[in-house]
C-alpha cells in the first residue's frame, strides 16, 4: 500500500468544456483589480468566504495570496475570528462583515445585509470601491460554486495544477 495522495478533484477542469471560463475569470479579476479596494482586502474577504463555506481549495489559495502580499501570519490566522482580533482596520472589518452577511443565512425575518451594515461599509468605501467590493464578493461566489462542486485540488497559486 502506497502513501500516494488520493485524487480529490470530483470533476475535470471545467475550462476544458467551457473555454469561455477563462474570459469570465479574467474579467472578474480585472474588475476587482481597479485599485479602489486594496487587493489585500479583497484577499481577506475571499479567504473568509472560503472559510465560511468550509472549502480547503479557496482557503489555501487565498492564504497563499495573502502571504505573497506580505501579510503577517497573525492577520491571516485571525481572519476566522476577525470580530475580536486586533489586526484589522475598520474598513477591513466592514468588508469582512459584508461577506459574512452575504454568505450566511439571515435570522428569520431579517435581511442578510441590513441598512446599518450597508451604511457602515459605505463609511469606509466610496461608490466605486463599494461597487468593486460587491463584485469581489460576487467573484468569490462564482468560484465557490466551482470549488464546492468540482472540488479541485488545493493549490497555493493559480499557476499550479488544480484539476486532475
Coordinates of N, CA and C in Angstrom, one line a residue:
X1 N 0.8 -1.2 0.0 CA 0.0 0.0 0.0 C 0.9 1.2 0.0
X2 N 0.6 2.2 -0.9 CA 1.5 3.4 -1.0 C 0.8 4.5 -0.3
X3 N 1.6 5.5 0.0 CA 1.1 6.7 0.6 C 0.9 7.8 -0.4
X4 N 0.6 7.5 -1.7 CA 0.4 8.5 -2.7 C -0.8 9.2 -2.4
X5 N -0.8 10.5 -2.7 CA -2.0 11.3 -2.4 C -3.2 10.9 -3.3
X6 N -4.3 10.8 -2.7 CA -5.5 10.4 -3.5 C -6.0 11.5 -4.4
X7 N -6.5 11.2 -5.5 CA -7.1 12.2 -6.4 C -8.4 12.7 -5.7
X8 N -8.4 14.0 -5.6 CA -9.6 14.5 -4.8 C -10.5 15.4 -5.7
X9 N -10.1 15.8 -6.9 CA -11.0 16.5 -7.8 C -12.1 15.7 -8.2
X10 N -13.3 16.2 -8.1 CA -14.5 15.4 -8.5 C -14.7 15.4 -9.9
X11 N -14.4 16.5 -10.6 CA -14.6 16.7 -12.0 C -13.4 17.2 -12.7
X12 N -13.3 16.9 -14.0 CA -12.2 17.5 -14.7 C -12.3 19.1 -14.8
X13 N -11.2 19.7 -15.2 CA -11.2 21.1 -15.3 C -12.4 21.6 -16.2
X14 N -13.3 22.4 -15.6 CA -14.5 22.8 -16.4 C -14.1 23.7 -17.6
X15 N -12.9 24.3 -17.5 CA -12.4 25.1 -18.6 C -12.2 24.3 -19.9
X16 N -12.0 23.0 -19.8 CA -11.8 22.1 -20.9 C -13.1 22.1 -21.7
X17 N -14.2 22.2 -21.1 CA -15.5 22.0 -21.7 C -16.2 23.4 -22.0
X18 N -15.8 24.4 -21.2 CA -16.4 25.7 -21.4 C -15.2 26.7 -21.4
X19 N -14.6 26.8 -22.6 CA -13.4 27.7 -22.7 C -13.6 29.1 -22.3
X20 N -14.8 29.6 -22.4 CA -15.2 31.0 -22.0 C -14.9 31.2 -20.5
X21 N -14.7 30.2 -19.7 CA -14.5 30.3 -18.3 C -13.3 31.2 -18.0
X22 N -12.2 31.0 -18.8 CA -11.0 31.8 -18.6 C -11.3 33.3 -18.9
X23 N -12.2 33.6 -19.9 CA -12.5 35.0 -20.1 C -13.3 35.6 -19.0
X24 N -14.2 34.8 -18.4 CA -15.0 35.3 -17.3 C -14.1 35.5 -16.1
X25 N -13.3 34.6 -15.8 CA -12.3 34.7 -14.7 C -11.5 36.0 -14.9
X26 N -10.9 36.1 -16.0 CA -10.0 37.3 -16.3 C -10.8 38.6 -16.1
X27 N -12.0 38.6 -16.6 CA -12.9 39.8 -16.5 C -13.2 40.2 -15.0
X28 N -13.4 39.1 -14.2 CA -13.7 39.4 -12.8 C -12.4 39.9 -12.1
X29 N -11.3 39.3 -12.4 CA -10.0 39.8 -11.8 C -9.7 41.3 -12.3
X30 N -10.0 41.6 -13.5 CA -9.8 43.0 -14.0 C -10.7 43.9 -13.3
X31 N -12.0 43.5 -13.1 CA -13.0 44.4 -12.5 C -12.6 44.6 -11.0
X32 N -12.1 43.7 -10.3 CA -11.8 43.9 -8.9 C -10.3 44.4 -8.7
X33 N -9.6 44.5 -9.8 CA -8.2 45.0 -9.8 C -8.1 46.5 -10.1
X34 N -9.2 47.2 -9.9 CA -9.1 48.6 -10.3 C -8.5 49.6 -9.3
X35 N -8.0 49.0 -8.2 CA -7.3 49.7 -7.2 C -8.2 50.6 -6.3
X36 N -9.5 50.4 -6.4 CA -10.3 51.2 -5.5 C -10.5 50.5 -4.1
X37 N -10.2 49.2 -4.1 CA -10.2 48.4 -2.9 C -8.8 47.7 -2.9
X38 N -8.1 47.8 -1.8 CA -6.8 47.2 -1.7 C -6.9 45.7 -2.0
X39 N -6.0 45.1 -2.8 CA -6.0 43.7 -3.2 C -6.0 42.9 -1.9
X40 N -5.3 43.4 -0.9 CA -5.2 42.6 0.4 C -6.6 42.5 1.0
X41 N -7.4 43.5 1.0 CA -8.8 43.5 1.5 C -9.6 42.5 0.7
X42 N -9.4 42.5 -0.6 CA -10.2 41.5 -1.4 C -9.8 40.1 -1.0
X43 N -8.5 39.9 -0.9 CA -8.0 38.5 -0.5 C -8.5 38.1 0.9
X44 N -8.5 39.1 1.8 CA -9.1 38.8 3.2 C -10.6 38.4 3.0
X45 N -11.3 39.1 2.2 CA -12.7 38.8 2.0 C -12.9 37.4 1.4
X46 N -12.0 37.1 0.4 CA -12.1 35.8 -0.3 C -11.7 34.7 0.6
X47 N -10.7 34.9 1.5 CA -10.3 33.9 2.5 C -11.4 33.6 3.4
X48 N -12.1 34.7 3.9 CA -13.2 34.5 4.8 C -14.3 33.7 4.2
X49 N -14.6 34.0 2.9 CA -15.6 33.3 2.2 C -15.3 31.8 2.1
X50 N -14.0 31.5 1.8 CA -13.6 30.1 1.7 C -13.8 29.4 3.1
X51 N -13.5 30.1 4.2 CA -13.7 29.6 5.5 C -15.1 29.3 5.8
X52 N -16.0 30.3 5.4 CA -17.4 30.1 5.7 C -18.0 28.9 5.0
X53 N -17.6 28.7 3.8 CA -18.2 27.5 3.0 C -17.4 26.3 3.3
X54 N -16.3 26.3 4.2 CA -15.5 25.2 4.5 C -14.9 24.5 3.3
X55 N -14.2 25.4 2.5 CA -13.6 24.9 1.3 C -12.1 25.0 1.3
X56 N -11.4 23.9 1.4 CA -9.9 23.9 1.5 C -9.2 24.6 0.3
X57 N -9.7 24.3 -0.9 CA -9.1 24.9 -2.1 C -9.1 26.5 -2.0
X58 N -10.2 27.1 -1.7 CA -10.3 28.5 -1.6 C -9.5 29.1 -0.4
X59 N -9.5 28.3 0.7 CA -8.8 28.8 1.9 C -7.3 28.8 1.7
X60 N -6.8 27.7 1.1 CA -5.3 27.6 0.8 C -4.9 28.6 -0.2
X61 N -5.7 28.7 -1.3 CA -5.3 29.7 -2.4 C -5.3 31.1 -1.8
X62 N -6.3 31.5 -1.1 CA -6.3 32.9 -0.6 C -5.3 33.2 0.5
X63 N -5.0 32.1 1.3 CA -4.0 32.3 2.3 C -2.6 32.5 1.6
X64 N -2.4 31.8 0.5 CA -1.1 31.9 -0.3 C -1.1 33.3 -0.9
X65 N -2.2 33.8 -1.4 CA -2.2 35.2 -2.0 C -1.8 36.2 -0.9
X66 N -2.3 36.0 0.3 CA -2.0 37.0 1.4 C -0.6 36.9 1.8
X67 N -0.1 35.7 1.9 CA 1.4 35.5 2.3 C 2.2 36.2 1.2
X68 N 1.9 35.9 0.0 CA 2.7 36.5 -1.1 C 2.7 38.0 -1.1
X69 N 1.6 38.6 -0.6 CA 1.4 40.1 -0.5 C 2.1 40.6 0.8
X70 N 2.7 39.7 1.6 CA 3.5 40.1 2.8 C 2.7 40.2 4.0
X71 N 1.4 39.6 4.0 CA 0.6 39.7 5.2 C 1.2 38.8 6.3
X72 N 1.0 39.3 7.6 CA 1.6 38.5 8.7 C 0.7 37.3 9.0
X73 N 1.3 36.3 9.6 CA 0.6 35.1 9.9 C -0.5 35.4 10.9
X74 N -0.3 36.4 11.8 CA -1.3 36.7 12.8 C -2.6 37.2 12.1
X75 N -2.4 38.1 11.1 CA -3.6 38.6 10.4 C -4.3 37.4 9.6
X76 N -3.5 36.6 8.9 CA -4.1 35.5 8.1 C -4.8 34.6 9.0
X77 N -4.2 34.2 10.1 CA -4.8 33.2 11.0 C -6.0 33.8 11.7
X78 N -6.0 35.1 12.0 CA -7.1 35.7 12.7 C -8.4 36.0 11.8
X79 N -8.3 35.8 10.5 CA -9.4 36.1 9.7 C -10.7 35.3 10.1
X80 N -10.5 34.1 10.6 CA -11.6 33.3 11.0 C -12.3 33.8 12.3
X81 N -11.5 34.6 13.0 CA -12.1 35.2 14.3 C -11.9 36.7 14.3
X82 N -12.1 37.3 13.1 CA -11.8 38.7 12.9 C -12.5 39.7 13.9
X83 N -13.7 39.3 14.3 CA -14.5 40.2 15.1 C -13.8 40.6 16.4
X84 N -13.0 39.8 17.0 CA -12.3 40.2 18.2 C -10.8 40.2 18.1
X85 N -10.3 40.2 16.8 CA -8.9 40.2 16.6 C -8.5 41.7 16.4
X86 N -7.3 42.1 17.0 CA -6.9 43.5 16.9 C -6.2 43.8 15.6
X87 N -6.1 43.0 14.6 CA -5.3 43.1 13.5 C -5.9 43.8 12.3
X88 N -7.1 44.1 12.3 CA -7.8 44.6 11.1 C -8.3 46.1 11.3
X89 N -8.2 46.8 10.1 CA -8.7 48.2 10.1 C -10.2 48.2 10.1
X90 N -10.8 49.3 10.5 CA -12.3 49.4 10.4 C -12.8 49.1 9.0
X91 N -12.1 49.5 8.0 CA -12.6 49.3 6.6 C -12.5 47.8 6.3
X92 N -11.5 47.1 6.7 CA -11.4 45.6 6.6 C -12.5 44.9 7.3
X93 N -12.7 45.4 8.6 CA -13.8 44.8 9.4 C -15.1 44.9 8.7
X94 N -15.4 46.1 8.1 CA -16.7 46.3 7.4 C -16.8 45.3 6.2
X95 N -15.7 45.2 5.5 CA -15.7 44.3 4.3 C -15.9 42.8 4.8
X96 N -15.2 42.4 5.8 CA -15.4 41.1 6.4 C -16.9 40.8 6.8
X97 N -17.4 41.8 7.5 CA -18.8 41.7 7.9 C -19.8 41.6 6.7
X98 N -19.4 42.3 5.7 CA -20.3 42.3 4.5 C -20.2 40.9 3.8
X99 N -19.1 40.3 3.7 CA -19.0 39.0 3.1 C -19.7 38.0 3.9
X100 N -19.6 38.1 5.3 CA -20.3 37.2 6.1 C -21.8 37.3 6.0
X101 N -22.3 38.5 6.0 CA -23.7 38.8 5.8 C -24.2 38.2 4.5
X102 N -23.4 38.3 3.5 CA -23.8 37.9 2.1 C -23.9 36.4 2.1
X103 N -22.9 35.7 2.7 CA -22.8 34.2 2.5 C -23.6 33.4 3.6
X104 N -23.9 34.0 4.7 CA -24.6 33.3 5.8 C -26.1 33.6 5.8
X105 N -26.9 32.7 6.1 CA -28.3 32.9 6.2 C -28.6 34.0 7.3
X106 N -29.6 34.8 7.0 CA -30.0 35.8 7.9 C -31.0 35.2 8.9
X107 N -31.0 35.7 10.1 CA -32.0 35.3 11.1 C -33.4 35.5 10.4
X108 N -34.3 34.6 10.8 CA -35.6 34.6 10.2 C -36.3 36.0 10.3
X109 N -36.8 36.5 9.2 CA -37.4 37.8 9.2 C -36.5 39.0 9.0
X110 N -35.2 38.7 8.9 CA -34.2 39.8 8.8 C -33.5 39.8 7.4
X111 N -33.0 40.9 7.0 CA -32.3 40.9 5.8 C -30.9 40.4 6.0
X112 N -30.3 39.8 5.0 CA -28.9 39.4 5.1 C -28.0 40.6 5.3
X113 N -28.2 41.7 4.5 CA -27.4 42.9 4.6 C -28.3 44.0 5.0
X114 N -28.4 44.2 6.3 CA -29.3 45.3 6.8 C -28.8 46.7 6.4
X115 N -29.6 47.6 6.4 CA -29.2 49.0 6.1 C -28.1 49.5 7.0
X116 N -28.0 49.1 8.2 CA -27.0 49.5 9.2 C -25.6 49.0 8.7
X117 N -25.6 47.8 8.2 CA -24.3 47.2 7.7 C -23.9 47.9 6.4
X118 N -24.8 48.1 5.6 CA -24.5 48.8 4.3 C -24.0 50.2 4.6
X119 N -24.6 50.9 5.6 CA -24.1 52.3 5.9 C -22.7 52.2 6.5
X120 N -22.4 51.2 7.3 CA -21.1 51.1 7.9 C -20.1 50.9 6.8
X121 N -20.4 50.0 5.9 CA -19.4 49.7 4.7 C -19.3 51.0 3.9
X122 N -20.3 51.7 3.7 CA -20.3 52.9 2.9 C -19.5 54.0 3.5
X123 N -19.3 54.0 4.9 CA -18.5 55.0 5.6 C -17.0 54.8 5.2
X124 N -16.7 53.6 4.8 CA -15.2 53.3 4.5 C -14.9 53.2 3.0
X125 N -15.9 53.0 2.2 CA -15.7 52.9 0.8 C -16.5 53.8 0.0
X126 N -15.9 54.5 -1.0 CA -16.7 55.4 -1.9 C -17.5 54.5 -2.8
X127 N -18.3 55.1 -3.7 CA -19.2 54.4 -4.6 C -18.5 53.4 -5.5
X128 N -17.4 53.8 -6.0 CA -16.6 52.9 -6.9 C -16.1 51.7 -6.1
X129 N -15.5 52.0 -4.9 CA -14.9 51.0 -4.1 C -16.0 50.0 -3.6
X130 N -17.2 50.6 -3.2 CA -18.3 49.7 -2.8 C -18.8 48.8 -3.9
X131 N -18.9 49.3 -5.1 CA -19.2 48.5 -6.2 C -18.2 47.4 -6.5
X132 N -16.9 47.8 -6.3 CA -15.8 46.8 -6.5 C -15.9 45.7 -5.5
X133 N -16.1 46.1 -4.2 CA -16.2 45.2 -3.1 C -17.4 44.2 -3.4
X134 N -18.5 44.7 -3.8 CA -19.6 43.9 -4.1 C -19.3 42.9 -5.2
X135 N -18.6 43.4 -6.3 CA -18.2 42.5 -7.4 C -17.2 41.4 -6.8
X136 N -16.3 41.8 -5.9 CA -15.4 40.9 -5.4 C -16.1 39.8 -4.6
X137 N -17.2 40.1 -3.9 CA -18.0 39.1 -3.2 C -18.7 38.2 -4.2
X138 N -19.2 38.8 -5.3 CA -19.8 38.1 -6.4 C -18.8 37.1 -7.0
X139 N -17.6 37.7 -7.2 CA -16.5 36.9 -7.8 C -16.2 35.6 -7.0
X140 N -16.1 35.8 -5.7 CA -15.8 34.6 -4.9 C -17.0 33.7 -4.8
X141 N -18.2 34.2 -4.9 CA -19.4 33.3 -5.0 C -19.3 32.5 -6.3
X142 N -18.9 33.1 -7.4 CA -18.8 32.4 -8.6 C -17.8 31.2 -8.5
X143 N -16.6 31.5 -7.8 CA -15.6 30.5 -7.6 C -16.0 29.5 -6.6
X144 N -16.9 29.9 -5.6 CA -17.4 28.9 -4.6 C -18.1 27.8 -5.3
X145 N -18.9 28.1 -6.2 CA -19.7 27.0 -6.9 C -18.7 26.0 -7.6
X146 N -17.7 26.6 -8.3 CA -16.8 25.7 -8.9 C -16.0 24.8 -7.9
X147 N -15.6 25.5 -6.8 CA -14.8 24.8 -5.8 C -15.6 23.8 -5.0
X148 N -16.8 24.0 -4.6 CA -17.5 23.0 -3.8 C -18.1 21.9 -4.6
X149 N -18.4 22.2 -5.9 CA -19.0 21.2 -6.8 C -17.9 20.4 -7.4
X150 N -16.9 21.1 -8.0 CA -15.8 20.4 -8.7 C -14.7 19.8 -7.8
X151 N -14.6 20.5 -6.7 CA -13.6 20.0 -5.7 C -12.2 19.9 -6.3
X152 N -11.6 21.0 -6.8 CA -10.2 21.0 -7.4 C -9.2 20.8 -6.2
X153 N -8.1 20.3 -6.6 CA -7.0 20.1 -5.6 C -6.6 21.4 -5.0
X154 N -6.3 21.5 -3.7 CA -5.8 22.7 -3.1 C -4.5 23.1 -3.7
X155 N -4.3 24.4 -4.0 CA -3.1 24.9 -4.6 C -2.7 26.2 -4.0
X156 N -1.5 26.6 -4.0 CA -1.0 27.9 -3.4 C -0.9 28.9 -4.5
X157 N -1.2 28.6 -5.7 CA -1.1 29.6 -6.8 C -2.0 29.1 -8.0
X158 N -2.6 30.1 -8.6 CA -3.4 29.8 -9.8 C -2.6 29.2 -10.9
X159 N -1.3 29.3 -10.9 CA -0.5 28.7 -11.9 C -0.3 27.2 -11.7
X160 N -0.6 26.8 -10.4 CA -0.4 25.3 -10.1 C -1.6 24.5 -10.7
X161 N -1.3 23.3 -10.9 CA -2.3 22.4 -11.4 C -3.4 22.2 -10.4
X162 N -4.7 22.5 -10.7 CA -5.8 22.5 -9.8 C -6.7 21.3 -10.0
X163 N -6.8 20.8 -11.2 CA -7.7 19.8 -11.6 C -7.0 18.6 -12.0
X164 N -7.5 17.4 -11.7 CA -6.9 16.1 -12.1 C -7.1 15.9 -13.6

